[in-house]
Coordinates of C-alpha atoms in Angstrom, one line a residue:
X1 CA -18.1 -42.2 4.3
X2 CA -20.0 -45.0 6.1
X3 CA -21.9 -44.1 9.2
X4 CA -21.4 -45.3 12.7
X5 CA -17.6 -44.6 12.6
X6 CA -15.5 -41.5 12.7
X7 CA -13.2 -42.6 9.9
X8 CA -9.9 -41.7 11.6
X9 CA -7.6 -42.8 14.4
X10 CA -5.1 -40.9 16.6
X11 CA -1.5 -41.8 16.7
X12 CA 0.6 -40.8 19.7
X13 CA 4.4 -41.0 19.4
X14 CA 5.5 -41.1 23.1
X15 CA 9.2 -40.9 22.2
X16 CA 8.8 -37.5 20.5
X17 CA 5.7 -36.3 22.3
X18 CA 3.6 -35.8 19.2
X19 CA 0.0 -36.6 18.2
X20 CA -1.2 -37.0 14.6
X21 CA -4.4 -38.2 12.9
X22 CA -4.7 -40.9 10.2
X23 CA -7.7 -41.5 8.0
X24 CA -9.0 -45.1 7.9
X25 CA -9.9 -46.5 4.5
X26 CA -13.5 -47.6 4.2
X27 CA -12.4 -51.0 3.0
X28 CA -10.8 -51.6 6.4
X29 CA -14.2 -51.2 8.2
X30 CA -15.8 -53.4 5.5
X31 CA -13.3 -56.1 6.0
X32 CA -12.6 -55.9 9.8
X33 CA -15.3 -53.7 11.4
X34 CA -13.8 -51.5 14.2
X35 CA -12.7 -52.5 17.7
X36 CA -10.5 -55.6 17.7
X37 CA -10.5 -55.8 13.9
X38 CA -9.2 -52.3 13.5
X39 CA -6.5 -53.0 16.2
X40 CA -5.5 -56.2 14.5
X41 CA -5.3 -54.5 11.1
X42 CA -2.8 -51.9 12.3
X43 CA -0.9 -53.8 14.9
X44 CA -0.2 -56.7 12.5
X45 CA 1.3 -54.3 10.0
X46 CA 3.2 -52.0 12.3
X47 CA 4.6 -54.1 15.1
X48 CA 7.8 -55.7 13.7
X49 CA 8.5 -59.4 14.1
X50 CA 10.2 -60.2 17.3
X51 CA 9.3 -56.9 19.0
X52 CA 10.0 -56.5 22.7
X53 CA 6.6 -56.3 24.3
X54 CA 8.0 -53.8 26.8
X55 CA 10.1 -51.9 24.3
X56 CA 9.4 -48.9 22.0
X57 CA 8.4 -51.1 19.0
X58 CA 5.3 -52.4 20.7
X59 CA 2.1 -50.5 20.0
X60 CA -0.8 -50.1 22.4
X61 CA -4.3 -49.6 21.0
X62 CA -7.4 -48.3 22.7
X63 CA -10.4 -49.1 20.5
X64 CA -14.2 -48.7 20.9
X65 CA -16.7 -50.8 19.1
X66 CA -18.4 -49.9 15.8
X67 CA -21.8 -49.9 17.5
X68 CA -20.8 -47.8 20.5
X69 CA -22.7 -44.6 20.6
X70 CA -25.1 -45.5 17.8
X71 CA -28.2 -46.0 19.9
X72 CA -27.8 -49.8 20.2
X73 CA -27.8 -51.4 23.6
X74 CA -25.1 -53.3 25.6
X75 CA -22.5 -52.1 23.1
X76 CA -20.3 -50.0 25.3
X77 CA -17.3 -52.2 25.5
X78 CA -13.8 -51.0 24.6
X79 CA -10.6 -53.0 24.0
X80 CA -6.9 -52.5 24.7
X81 CA -4.6 -54.4 22.4
X82 CA -0.8 -54.9 22.0
X83 CA 1.8 -57.7 21.9
X84 CA 1.4 -59.3 25.3
X85 CA 4.4 -59.2 27.6
X86 CA 2.9 -62.0 29.6
X87 CA 2.5 -64.5 26.8
X88 CA 4.5 -63.1 23.9
X89 CA 1.3 -63.5 21.7
X90 CA -1.4 -61.2 20.5
X91 CA -2.8 -59.6 23.7
X92 CA -6.1 -57.9 24.2
X93 CA -8.2 -57.0 27.2
X94 CA -11.9 -56.2 27.1
X95 CA -13.5 -53.7 29.4
X96 CA -16.8 -52.0 30.2
X97 CA -17.5 -48.8 32.0
X98 CA -17.9 -45.4 30.1
X99 CA -14.6 -45.1 28.2
X100 CA -15.7 -46.6 24.9
X101 CA -18.1 -43.8 23.8
X102 CA -15.7 -41.2 25.1
X103 CA -13.1 -42.3 22.5
X104 CA -15.6 -41.9 19.7
X105 CA -16.9 -38.6 21.0
X106 CA -13.3 -37.3 20.8
X107 CA -13.6 -38.1 17.0
X108 CA -11.6 -41.3 16.8
X109 CA -12.2 -45.0 16.2
X110 CA -8.9 -45.8 18.0
X111 CA -6.0 -44.3 19.9
X112 CA -2.6 -45.9 19.2
X113 CA 0.5 -45.4 21.3
X114 CA 4.1 -46.1 20.0
X115 CA 7.5 -45.4 21.5
X116 CA 8.5 -44.7 25.1
X117 CA 8.2 -41.4 26.9
X118 CA 11.3 -40.0 28.6
X119 CA 9.1 -39.1 31.6
X120 CA 5.6 -40.0 33.0
X121 CA 2.8 -38.5 30.9
X122 CA -0.9 -38.8 30.3
X123 CA -2.8 -38.1 27.1
X124 CA -5.6 -35.5 27.2
X125 CA -8.1 -35.4 24.3
X126 CA -11.2 -33.3 23.9
X127 CA -13.4 -32.4 20.9
X128 CA -10.8 -30.0 19.6
X129 CA -7.2 -31.2 20.2
X130 CA -5.0 -33.9 21.8
X131 CA -1.9 -33.3 23.8
X132 CA 0.5 -35.1 26.2
X133 CA 0.7 -33.7 29.7
X134 CA 3.2 -34.2 32.5
X135 CA 2.2 -37.0 34.9
X136 CA 5.1 -36.8 37.2
X137 CA 2.9 -36.0 40.2
X138 CA 0.5 -38.8 39.3
X139 CA 3.3 -41.4 39.2
X140 CA 3.0 -43.4 42.4
X141 CA -0.7 -42.8 42.8
X142 CA -3.2 -45.7 42.7
X143 CA -5.9 -45.8 40.1
X144 CA -8.6 -44.1 42.2
X145 CA -6.2 -41.3 43.2
X146 CA -5.1 -40.9 39.6
X147 CA -8.6 -40.6 38.2
X148 CA -9.8 -38.2 40.9
X149 CA -6.7 -36.0 40.6
X150 CA -7.1 -35.7 36.8
X151 CA -10.8 -34.9 37.1
X152 CA -10.2 -32.3 39.9
X153 CA -7.5 -30.5 37.8
X154 CA -9.7 -30.1 34.7
X155 CA -12.1 -27.2 34.2
X156 CA -14.2 -29.5 31.9
X157 CA -16.8 -31.9 33.2
X158 CA -17.6 -35.3 31.9
X159 CA -13.9 -36.5 31.7
X160 CA -13.4 -40.2 31.4
X161 CA -10.1 -41.7 32.5
X162 CA -8.3 -44.9 32.0
X163 CA -5.1 -45.4 34.0
X164 CA -2.6 -47.7 35.6
X165 CA -1.9 -48.2 39.3
X166 CA 1.3 -49.4 41.0
X167 CA 1.3 -52.8 39.3
X168 CA 1.4 -51.2 35.9
X169 CA 4.1 -48.7 36.9
X170 CA 6.3 -51.6 38.2
X171 CA 5.6 -53.4 34.9
X172 CA 4.0 -56.4 36.6
X173 CA 3.2 -58.7 33.7
X174 CA -0.3 -59.3 35.2
X175 CA -1.2 -55.6 35.4
X176 CA -4.3 -54.2 33.8
X177 CA -5.8 -50.8 32.8
X178 CA -8.5 -49.3 35.1
X179 CA -11.4 -47.0 34.3
X180 CA -14.4 -45.9 36.3
X181 CA -12.4 -46.7 39.5
X182 CA -12.8 -50.4 39.3
X183 CA -13.7 -51.6 35.8
X184 CA -10.5 -53.2 34.4
X185 CA -9.1 -54.3 31.1
X186 CA -7.2 -56.9 33.1
X187 CA -5.9 -59.6 30.9
X188 CA -2.7 -60.0 28.8
X189 CA -0.5 -57.8 31.0
X190 CA -1.3 -54.6 29.0
X191 CA -1.0 -52.4 32.1
X192 CA 2.7 -53.3 32.0
X193 CA 2.9 -52.0 28.4
X194 CA 1.5 -48.7 29.6
X195 CA 4.0 -48.7 32.5
X196 CA 6.9 -49.4 30.2
X197 CA 5.9 -46.5 28.0
X198 CA 5.6 -44.2 31.0
X199 CA 2.0 -43.6 30.0
X200 CA 0.1 -43.1 33.3
X201 CA -3.4 -42.3 31.9
X202 CA -5.7 -41.4 29.1
X203 CA -8.2 -38.6 29.8
X204 CA -11.0 -38.0 27.3
X205 CA -13.7 -35.3 27.1
X206 CA -15.1 -35.0 23.6
X207 CA -18.5 -34.0 22.3
X208 CA -18.6 -35.2 18.7
X209 CA -21.9 -36.8 17.6
X210 CA -21.9 -40.3 16.2
X211 CA -24.2 -40.4 13.1
X212 CA -26.0 -43.6 12.0
X213 CA -27.4 -44.5 8.6
X214 CA -30.9 -45.4 9.7
X215 CA -31.8 -43.8 13.1
X216 CA -35.4 -45.0 12.9
X217 CA -34.5 -48.6 12.4
X218 CA -31.9 -48.4 15.1
X219 CA -34.5 -47.1 17.5
X220 CA -37.0 -49.8 16.5
X221 CA -34.4 -52.6 16.9
X222 CA -33.3 -51.3 20.3
X223 CA -36.9 -51.0 21.5
X224 CA -37.6 -54.6 20.6
X225 CA -34.5 -55.8 22.4
X226 CA -35.2 -53.7 25.5
X227 CA -38.3 -55.9 26.2
X228 CA -36.1 -58.9 26.6
X229 CA -33.5 -57.0 28.6
X230 CA -36.1 -55.8 31.1
X231 CA -37.9 -59.1 31.5
X232 CA -37.4 -60.0 35.1
X233 CA -39.6 -62.7 36.7
X234 CA -39.3 -63.7 40.3
X235 CA -36.5 -66.2 40.8
X236 CA -34.7 -68.4 43.4
X237 CA -32.8 -67.0 46.4
X238 CA -29.1 -67.7 46.8
X239 CA -29.6 -71.0 48.6
X240 CA -31.9 -72.1 45.8
X241 CA -29.0 -71.4 43.3
X242 CA -26.8 -73.8 45.2
X243 CA -29.5 -76.5 45.1
X244 CA -30.0 -75.9 41.4
X245 CA -26.2 -76.5 41.0
X246 CA -26.5 -79.8 42.9
X247 CA -29.4 -80.8 40.7
X248 CA -27.4 -80.1 37.5
X249 CA -24.5 -82.1 38.9
X250 CA -26.5 -85.2 39.7
X251 CA -28.7 -85.2 36.6
X252 CA -27.6 -88.0 34.2
X253 CA -28.2 -85.7 31.2
X254 CA -27.0 -82.2 30.3
X255 CA -29.5 -79.6 29.4
X256 CA -29.1 -77.1 26.6
X257 CA -29.0 -73.6 28.2
X258 CA -31.0 -70.5 27.2
X259 CA -29.2 -67.3 28.0
X260 CA -32.4 -65.6 29.2
X261 CA -32.0 -67.4 32.4
X262 CA -28.5 -66.0 32.9
X263 CA -29.8 -62.5 32.1
X264 CA -32.3 -62.9 34.9
X265 CA -29.5 -63.9 37.3
X266 CA -27.3 -61.0 36.2
X267 CA -29.9 -58.4 36.7
X268 CA -30.7 -59.8 40.2
X269 CA -27.2 -60.5 41.5
X270 CA -24.6 -59.8 38.9
X271 CA -21.9 -62.4 38.0
X272 CA -21.7 -63.5 41.7
X273 CA -25.0 -65.3 41.1
X274 CA -23.0 -68.2 39.8
X275 CA -20.7 -68.6 42.9
X276 CA -22.1 -71.6 44.6
X277 CA -23.9 -72.9 41.5
X278 CA -20.5 -73.2 39.7
X279 CA -18.8 -74.9 42.6
X280 CA -21.5 -77.5 42.8
X281 CA -21.6 -78.2 39.0
X282 CA -17.8 -78.3 38.6
X283 CA -17.5 -75.1 36.6
X284 CA -15.2 -73.5 39.3
X285 CA -11.7 -74.8 39.7
X286 CA -10.7 -75.3 43.4
X287 CA -7.5 -75.6 45.4
X288 CA -5.3 -74.6 42.5
X289 CA -7.3 -76.9 40.2
X290 CA -6.3 -79.9 42.3
X291 CA -9.4 -80.0 44.4
X292 CA -13.1 -80.5 43.9
X293 CA -16.5 -79.6 45.4
X294 CA -15.9 -82.4 47.9
X295 CA -13.0 -80.4 49.3
X296 CA -14.7 -77.0 49.2
X297 CA -18.0 -78.2 50.7
X298 CA -21.3 -76.2 51.2
X299 CA -20.3 -75.2 54.7
X300 CA -17.1 -73.6 53.3
X301 CA -18.7 -71.8 50.3
X302 CA -21.8 -70.6 52.2
X303 CA -20.1 -67.2 52.8
X304 CA -20.1 -66.5 49.1
X305 CA -23.8 -67.1 48.7
X306 CA -25.0 -64.3 46.2
X307 CA -27.4 -62.9 48.7
X308 CA -24.5 -62.0 51.0
X309 CA -23.2 -59.7 48.3
X310 CA -26.7 -58.1 47.9
X311 CA -26.6 -57.1 51.5
X312 CA -23.5 -55.0 50.9
X313 CA -24.7 -53.5 47.7
X314 CA -25.4 -49.8 47.9
X315 CA -26.4 -49.1 44.3
X316 CA -26.4 -50.8 40.9
X317 CA -23.7 -50.1 38.4
X318 CA -24.5 -49.9 34.7
X319 CA -21.9 -49.8 32.0
X320 CA -22.7 -47.4 29.1
X321 CA -25.8 -48.3 27.1
X322 CA -26.6 -51.3 29.4
X323 CA -30.2 -51.8 30.6
X324 CA -29.2 -54.9 32.7
X325 CA -26.7 -53.4 35.3
X326 CA -24.9 -56.5 36.5
X327 CA -22.3 -54.4 38.4
X328 CA -22.7 -52.8 41.8
X329 CA -21.1 -50.4 44.3
X330 CA -20.7 -52.1 47.7
X331 CA -19.6 -51.3 51.2
X332 CA -16.0 -52.2 51.6
X333 CA -16.1 -53.2 55.3
X334 CA -17.4 -52.1 58.6
X335 CA -14.9 -49.2 58.7
X336 CA -16.6 -47.6 55.7
X337 CA -15.4 -47.0 52.2
X338 CA -16.7 -48.5 49.0
X339 CA -15.6 -50.8 46.2
X340 CA -17.0 -52.2 43.0
X341 CA -18.8 -55.4 43.7
X342 CA -16.3 -58.3 43.2
X343 CA -17.0 -60.3 40.0
X344 CA -17.5 -64.1 40.0
X345 CA -13.9 -64.5 38.6
X346 CA -12.5 -62.5 41.5
X347 CA -14.5 -64.3 44.1
X348 CA -13.5 -67.8 43.0
X349 CA -9.9 -66.8 42.2
X350 CA -9.3 -65.4 45.6
X351 CA -11.8 -67.7 47.4
X352 CA -12.2 -71.3 46.2
X353 CA -8.9 -71.5 44.3
X354 CA -7.1 -70.6 47.6
X355 CA -9.7 -72.4 49.9
X356 CA -10.3 -69.0 51.4
X357 CA -13.7 -68.7 53.1
X358 CA -13.5 -65.1 54.5
X359 CA -16.0 -62.9 52.7
X360 CA -14.5 -59.6 54.0
X361 CA -11.1 -60.5 52.6
X362 CA -12.6 -60.9 49.1
X363 CA -13.9 -57.3 49.2
X364 CA -10.6 -56.0 50.6
X365 CA -8.5 -57.9 48.0
X366 CA -10.8 -56.8 45.2
X367 CA -10.3 -53.1 46.1
X368 CA -6.5 -53.6 46.6
X369 CA -6.3 -55.1 43.1
X370 CA -8.5 -52.4 41.5
X371 CA -6.4 -49.7 43.0
X372 CA -3.1 -51.4 42.0
X373 CA -4.5 -52.3 38.6
X374 CA -3.7 -56.0 38.8
X375 CA -5.6 -58.9 37.2
X376 CA -7.5 -60.8 39.9
X377 CA -7.6 -64.0 37.9
X378 CA -3.8 -64.2 37.5
X379 CA -3.2 -62.9 41.0
X380 CA -5.4 -65.6 42.5
X381 CA -3.8 -68.3 40.3
X382 CA -0.3 -67.2 41.3
X383 CA -1.2 -67.1 45.0
X384 CA -2.5 -70.6 44.7
X385 CA 0.7 -71.7 43.0
X386 CA 2.7 -70.2 45.9
X387 CA 0.5 -71.9 48.6
X388 CA 0.9 -75.3 46.9
X389 CA 4.7 -74.8 46.7
X390 CA 4.8 -74.1 50.4
X391 CA 2.5 -77.0 51.2
X392 CA 5.0 -79.3 49.3
X393 CA 8.1 -77.9 50.9
X394 CA 9.4 -76.1 47.8
X395 CA 9.0 -72.7 49.5
X396 CA 10.0 -72.3 53.2
X397 CA 9.3 -69.8 55.9
X398 CA 12.6 -68.2 55.0
X399 CA 11.4 -67.8 51.4
X400 CA 8.0 -66.3 52.5
X401 CA 9.4 -64.0 55.1
X402 CA 7.7 -66.0 57.8
X403 CA 4.2 -66.3 56.1
X404 CA 2.5 -69.6 56.7
X405 CA 1.1 -70.1 53.2
X406 CA -1.6 -72.7 54.0
X407 CA -4.9 -73.2 52.2
X408 CA -7.4 -70.8 53.6
X409 CA -4.9 -68.8 55.7
X410 CA -6.5 -65.4 55.0
X411 CA -4.0 -63.3 56.8
X412 CA -1.1 -64.8 55.0
X413 CA -2.9 -64.5 51.6
X414 CA -3.6 -60.8 52.3
X415 CA 0.0 -60.2 53.3
X416 CA 1.4 -61.9 50.2
X417 CA -0.9 -60.0 47.9
X418 CA 0.5 -56.8 49.3
X419 CA 4.0 -58.0 48.6
X420 CA 3.0 -58.9 45.0
X421 CA 1.6 -55.4 44.4
X422 CA 4.6 -53.8 45.9
X423 CA 7.1 -56.2 44.1
X424 CA 8.8 -56.9 47.4
X425 CA 10.2 -60.0 48.9
X426 CA 8.5 -63.2 47.6
X427 CA 6.0 -60.8 45.9
X428 CA 8.7 -59.7 43.5
X429 CA 9.1 -63.4 42.4
X430 CA 5.4 -63.8 41.9
X431 CA 4.4 -60.4 40.4
X432 CA 4.7 -61.6 36.8
X433 CA 2.5 -64.7 37.1
X434 CA 2.9 -68.3 38.0
X435 CA 4.9 -69.4 34.8
X436 CA 7.7 -66.9 35.4
X437 CA 7.6 -67.5 39.1
X438 CA 8.1 -71.3 38.6
X439 CA 11.1 -70.5 36.3
X440 CA 12.6 -68.3 39.0
X441 CA 11.9 -70.8 41.9
X442 CA 12.8 -74.0 40.0
X443 CA 12.8 -77.2 42.2
X444 CA 10.1 -78.8 40.2
X445 CA 7.7 -76.1 41.0
X446 CA 6.4 -75.8 37.5
X447 CA 4.0 -78.7 38.1
X448 CA 2.0 -76.4 40.4
X449 CA 1.9 -73.4 37.9
X450 CA -1.5 -73.7 36.4
X451 CA -1.4 -71.6 33.2
X452 CA -1.9 -71.8 29.4
X453 CA 0.7 -70.1 27.3
X454 CA 1.9 -68.1 30.4
X455 CA -1.5 -66.8 31.4
X456 CA -3.6 -68.3 34.3
X457 CA -7.0 -69.6 33.0
X458 CA -10.2 -68.2 34.4
X459 CA -12.6 -69.7 36.9
X460 CA -14.2 -72.0 34.3
X461 CA -13.0 -75.6 34.5
X462 CA -12.3 -77.3 31.2
X463 CA -13.0 -80.7 32.8
X464 CA -16.6 -79.5 33.2
X465 CA -16.9 -77.9 29.7
X466 CA -14.1 -79.1 27.3
X467 CA -14.9 -76.1 25.0
X468 CA -13.1 -73.9 27.5
X469 CA -10.0 -76.1 27.3
X470 CA -10.0 -76.0 23.6
X471 CA -10.2 -72.2 23.5
X472 CA -7.6 -71.9 26.3
X473 CA -5.2 -73.7 24.0
X474 CA -5.9 -72.4 20.5
X475 CA -7.0 -68.8 20.8
X476 CA -4.4 -66.2 19.8
X477 CA -4.8 -64.9 23.4
X478 CA -4.2 -68.0 25.6
X479 CA -6.1 -68.9 28.7
X480 CA -9.1 -66.8 27.8
X481 CA -12.6 -67.7 29.0
X482 CA -14.6 -65.0 27.1
X483 CA -14.3 -66.5 23.6
X484 CA -16.2 -69.8 23.6
X485 CA -17.3 -73.0 25.2
X486 CA -20.1 -75.5 24.6
X487 CA -22.3 -73.5 27.1
X488 CA -21.6 -70.3 25.2
X489 CA -22.6 -71.8 21.9
X490 CA -25.9 -73.0 23.4
X491 CA -26.6 -69.5 24.7
X492 CA -25.5 -67.6 21.5
X493 CA -28.0 -69.7 19.5
X494 CA -26.2 -68.8 16.3
X495 CA -28.1 -71.5 14.4
X496 CA -31.2 -69.4 14.6
X497 CA -29.7 -66.7 12.4
X498 CA -26.6 -68.1 10.7
X499 CA -26.8 -70.7 8.0
X500 CA -24.4 -73.6 8.0
X501 CA -23.5 -73.7 11.7
X502 CA -24.4 -76.8 13.8
X503 CA -27.9 -76.9 15.2
X504 CA -28.4 -78.9 18.4
X505 CA -31.1 -81.4 18.0
X506 CA -32.1 -82.1 21.6
X507 CA -32.8 -80.0 24.7
X508 CA -31.4 -82.8 26.8
X509 CA -28.3 -84.9 25.8
X510 CA -25.8 -87.2 27.4
X511 CA -23.1 -85.4 29.3
X512 CA -20.5 -87.5 27.5
X513 CA -21.4 -85.8 24.2
X514 CA -19.4 -82.7 25.3
X515 CA -16.2 -84.7 25.5
X516 CA -16.4 -86.2 22.0
X517 CA -13.7 -84.9 19.6
X518 CA -16.3 -84.6 16.9
X519 CA -16.4 -82.3 13.9
X520 CA -19.6 -80.8 15.3
X521 CA -18.0 -79.7 18.6
X522 CA -15.0 -78.3 16.6
X523 CA -17.3 -76.4 14.3
X524 CA -19.2 -74.9 17.3
X525 CA -15.9 -73.7 18.7
X526 CA -14.9 -72.1 15.4
X527 CA -18.2 -70.4 15.2
X528 CA -17.7 -69.1 18.7
X529 CA -14.3 -67.7 17.8
X530 CA -15.7 -65.9 14.7
X531 CA -18.8 -64.6 16.5
X532 CA -16.6 -63.2 19.4
X533 CA -14.6 -61.2 16.8
X534 CA -17.8 -59.7 15.6
X535 CA -18.8 -58.8 19.2
X536 CA -15.4 -57.3 19.9
X537 CA -15.5 -55.4 16.6
X538 CA -19.0 -54.0 17.4
X539 CA -18.4 -53.4 21.2
X540 CA -21.1 -55.9 22.2
X541 CA -21.0 -57.2 25.8
X542 CA -20.6 -60.9 26.1
X543 CA -23.5 -61.0 28.5
X544 CA -25.7 -59.3 25.9
X545 CA -24.7 -61.9 23.4
X546 CA -25.7 -64.7 25.9
X547 CA -29.3 -63.5 25.5
X548 CA -29.2 -65.0 22.0
X549 CA -28.9 -63.6 18.5
X550 CA -32.6 -64.3 17.9
X551 CA -33.2 -61.6 20.5
X552 CA -30.2 -59.2 20.4
X553 CA -30.1 -57.9 16.8
X554 CA -26.3 -57.4 16.4
X555 CA -26.4 -58.1 12.7
X556 CA -29.3 -55.7 12.1
X557 CA -27.8 -53.0 14.3
X558 CA -24.5 -53.2 12.3
X559 CA -26.5 -52.7 9.1
X560 CA -28.6 -49.9 10.5
X561 CA -25.6 -48.1 11.9
X562 CA -23.4 -48.3 8.7
X563 CA -25.9 -48.5 5.9
X564 CA -24.6 -51.9 4.8
X565 CA -26.8 -54.8 3.8
X566 CA -24.6 -57.7 4.9
X567 CA -26.0 -61.0 5.9
X568 CA -25.2 -62.8 9.1
X569 CA -23.0 -65.2 7.1
X570 CA -21.0 -62.3 5.7
X571 CA -20.5 -60.9 9.2
X572 CA -19.3 -64.4 10.3
X573 CA -16.8 -64.3 7.5
X574 CA -15.5 -61.0 8.8
X575 CA -15.2 -62.6 12.2
X576 CA -13.1 -65.4 10.6
X577 CA -10.9 -62.8 8.9
X578 CA -10.2 -61.0 12.1
X579 CA -9.5 -64.3 14.0
X580 CA -7.1 -65.3 11.2
X581 CA -5.3 -62.0 11.3
X582 CA -4.7 -62.4 15.1
X583 CA -3.4 -65.9 14.4
X584 CA -1.1 -64.5 11.7
X585 CA 0.1 -61.9 14.2
X586 CA 1.3 -64.8 16.5
X587 CA 2.9 -66.7 13.6
X588 CA 4.8 -63.5 12.6
X589 CA 6.0 -63.0 16.2
X590 CA 7.2 -66.6 16.3
X591 CA 4.7 -67.5 19.1
X592 CA 3.4 -71.1 19.6
X593 CA 0.1 -71.5 17.8
X594 CA -0.9 -74.2 20.2
X595 CA -0.4 -73.0 23.8
X596 CA 1.3 -75.3 26.3
X597 CA -0.8 -75.7 29.4
X598 CA -0.6 -77.4 32.8
X599 CA -2.0 -81.0 32.6
X600 CA -4.4 -80.2 35.5
X601 CA -6.5 -78.0 33.2
X602 CA -7.1 -81.0 30.9
X603 CA -7.7 -83.5 33.7
X604 CA -4.4 -85.4 33.4
X605 CA -4.7 -87.4 35.5
X606 CA -8.4 -87.0 36.2
X607 CA -9.7 -86.0 39.6
X608 CA -10.7 -88.9 41.7
X609 CA -13.9 -87.4 43.1
X610 CA -16.3 -84.5 42.9
X611 CA -18.3 -83.1 40.0
X612 CA -15.4 -83.5 37.5
X613 CA -14.2 -86.9 38.8
X614 CA -12.8 -89.1 36.0
X615 CA -13.1 -86.4 33.3
X616 CA -10.4 -85.3 30.9
X617 CA -10.3 -83.2 27.7
X618 CA -9.4 -84.9 24.4
X619 CA -7.4 -81.8 23.3
X620 CA -5.1 -83.5 20.7
X621 CA -8.1 -84.7 18.7
X622 CA -10.0 -81.5 19.0
X623 CA -7.3 -79.1 17.9
X624 CA -6.8 -80.3 14.3
X625 CA -10.5 -80.3 13.8
X626 CA -10.8 -76.7 15.1
X627 CA -8.0 -75.5 12.8
X628 CA -9.6 -77.2 9.9
X629 CA -13.0 -75.5 10.7
X630 CA -11.2 -72.2 10.7
X631 CA -9.7 -72.8 7.3
X632 CA -6.1 -73.1 8.7
X633 CA -3.5 -75.9 8.3
X634 CA -4.9 -78.7 10.5
X635 CA -1.4 -79.8 11.6
X636 CA 0.2 -76.5 12.4
X637 CA -2.6 -73.9 12.8
X638 CA -0.9 -71.7 10.2
X639 CA -3.2 -69.6 8.1
X640 CA -3.0 -70.3 4.4
X641 CA -0.7 -68.1 2.3
X642 CA -3.6 -66.6 0.3
X643 CA -5.2 -65.5 3.6
X644 CA -1.9 -63.8 4.7
X645 CA -1.6 -62.0 1.3
X646 CA -5.0 -60.4 2.0
X647 CA -3.5 -58.5 4.9

């Protein structure tokens, strides 16, 4: 048996209340790694075509990465996967925290749930057995209460819990799965899948070791990488970050980015380091993607200066095996309490997207969403949709229950968010995201529903980096920002280790180059997709990958863990195989392979002013070239028959 994996998965039949083990053939790891690849292999085979995402035929997977627990660094990510009830496509959600090693320490490379329980339950697994336990008393508790109650009732220490809050229980299609009281597998609506199955939580307390093929080499590789992870020179303050954003905006040329700079920012501030920088450069969509940095000016975004978050940070938060520690535990408000530091996505989704300038409200909404288990990106996008509907007379005070839904009206935003979490009043209309809300409201409201394939895009504007727009449209999970962009490709620096991928020739280049529907840009996007599947198969954090593959030895770690001698090119082929399998899943389910999205995302029509003024994304020309680079039919996106036969 190869090293680095347990060689088996746990199947939980919720309908009959049984647990059983299944051995995983070695060739599955060879062809798909673990993590997302393992999930795709089993879900493609065992979820029938046309399955109801909230029905018993859907299967929910919890999978750690192949490298998790092997002595490698920044490889503690886990993934939830199922057919998405939000988009009807392949759905997955990536998360940090401490759950990933706990799954492997229980002796499994994945836990798969089928069926629907007749009553609320949670799964308990330790090093010796697995069982379903009654969760009736937990049903109705938020995620913090649930985790605390499960831990307090167990005689064992070191229990790791993933659970749903009220949003998942009410099957909100923008519900996520929470662990460590604030780390969330938020996207694709997979919290609703847990809720539909009456699965409240997963509690893990194993002690199995995770052997590796070459421990000495693993230690050497990790020691070498640790020097880069710990490198932390003095850098700008928060105000300086805003000025840097202004400089990047007015420069006539784009500059190829090195991810070591972003690592320095992450270690100092976390993802909020990019708040004002991204507004100034045009990376952050504003006012429901209909505004610009001219509308959300420096006076308005000064409250989200990253230094303001540092003042409230009580301690750093590190995910498993991470030496960077971009997270934090912060003071909630003047009344006391604590919350995980809001991430960049949360700050901009509940701030600039709504023209909200109240810093305290961002911390409060972050904690409300973490407790409820609701995706902050989709929640912010849906609130922005509701505000614009009200501003244009589509929603009235009668519809809103008297709430004046105006841009920046913090009190109304907070009140409407509470209604969404509770599925009450207008909140019941909005609780499943902006696409379904627009269908329920009608009256031409769909023009204000900014989504791709049913999912609200993240706080990275495709008009600033067209690579995001392409991936929002073509990825098997629509609207996702964690797969690829031109910026990501520059930071991954794949050309330094992988033969045959495009190699940028200049440090500085015309900004217009990003908007060319060239074969090179499409090939970079395809390489991003393939590499991200390797990352999600290994459990590598995206932020670790940004440091660059010439520094973070993912390919060498995989070989040292397993005993393989694969080349980077062979691993990239595995990535292509996993991506193809996810695409084949969508084709089998009858989902659109090119996701429909709101024209605003693509700059149609272009903004008149601001950082992205006059810019649009040439999507129709990029898509066929991306599909060709992936080896799929360039007109339809359908994988070739010979590829499908391999599954």
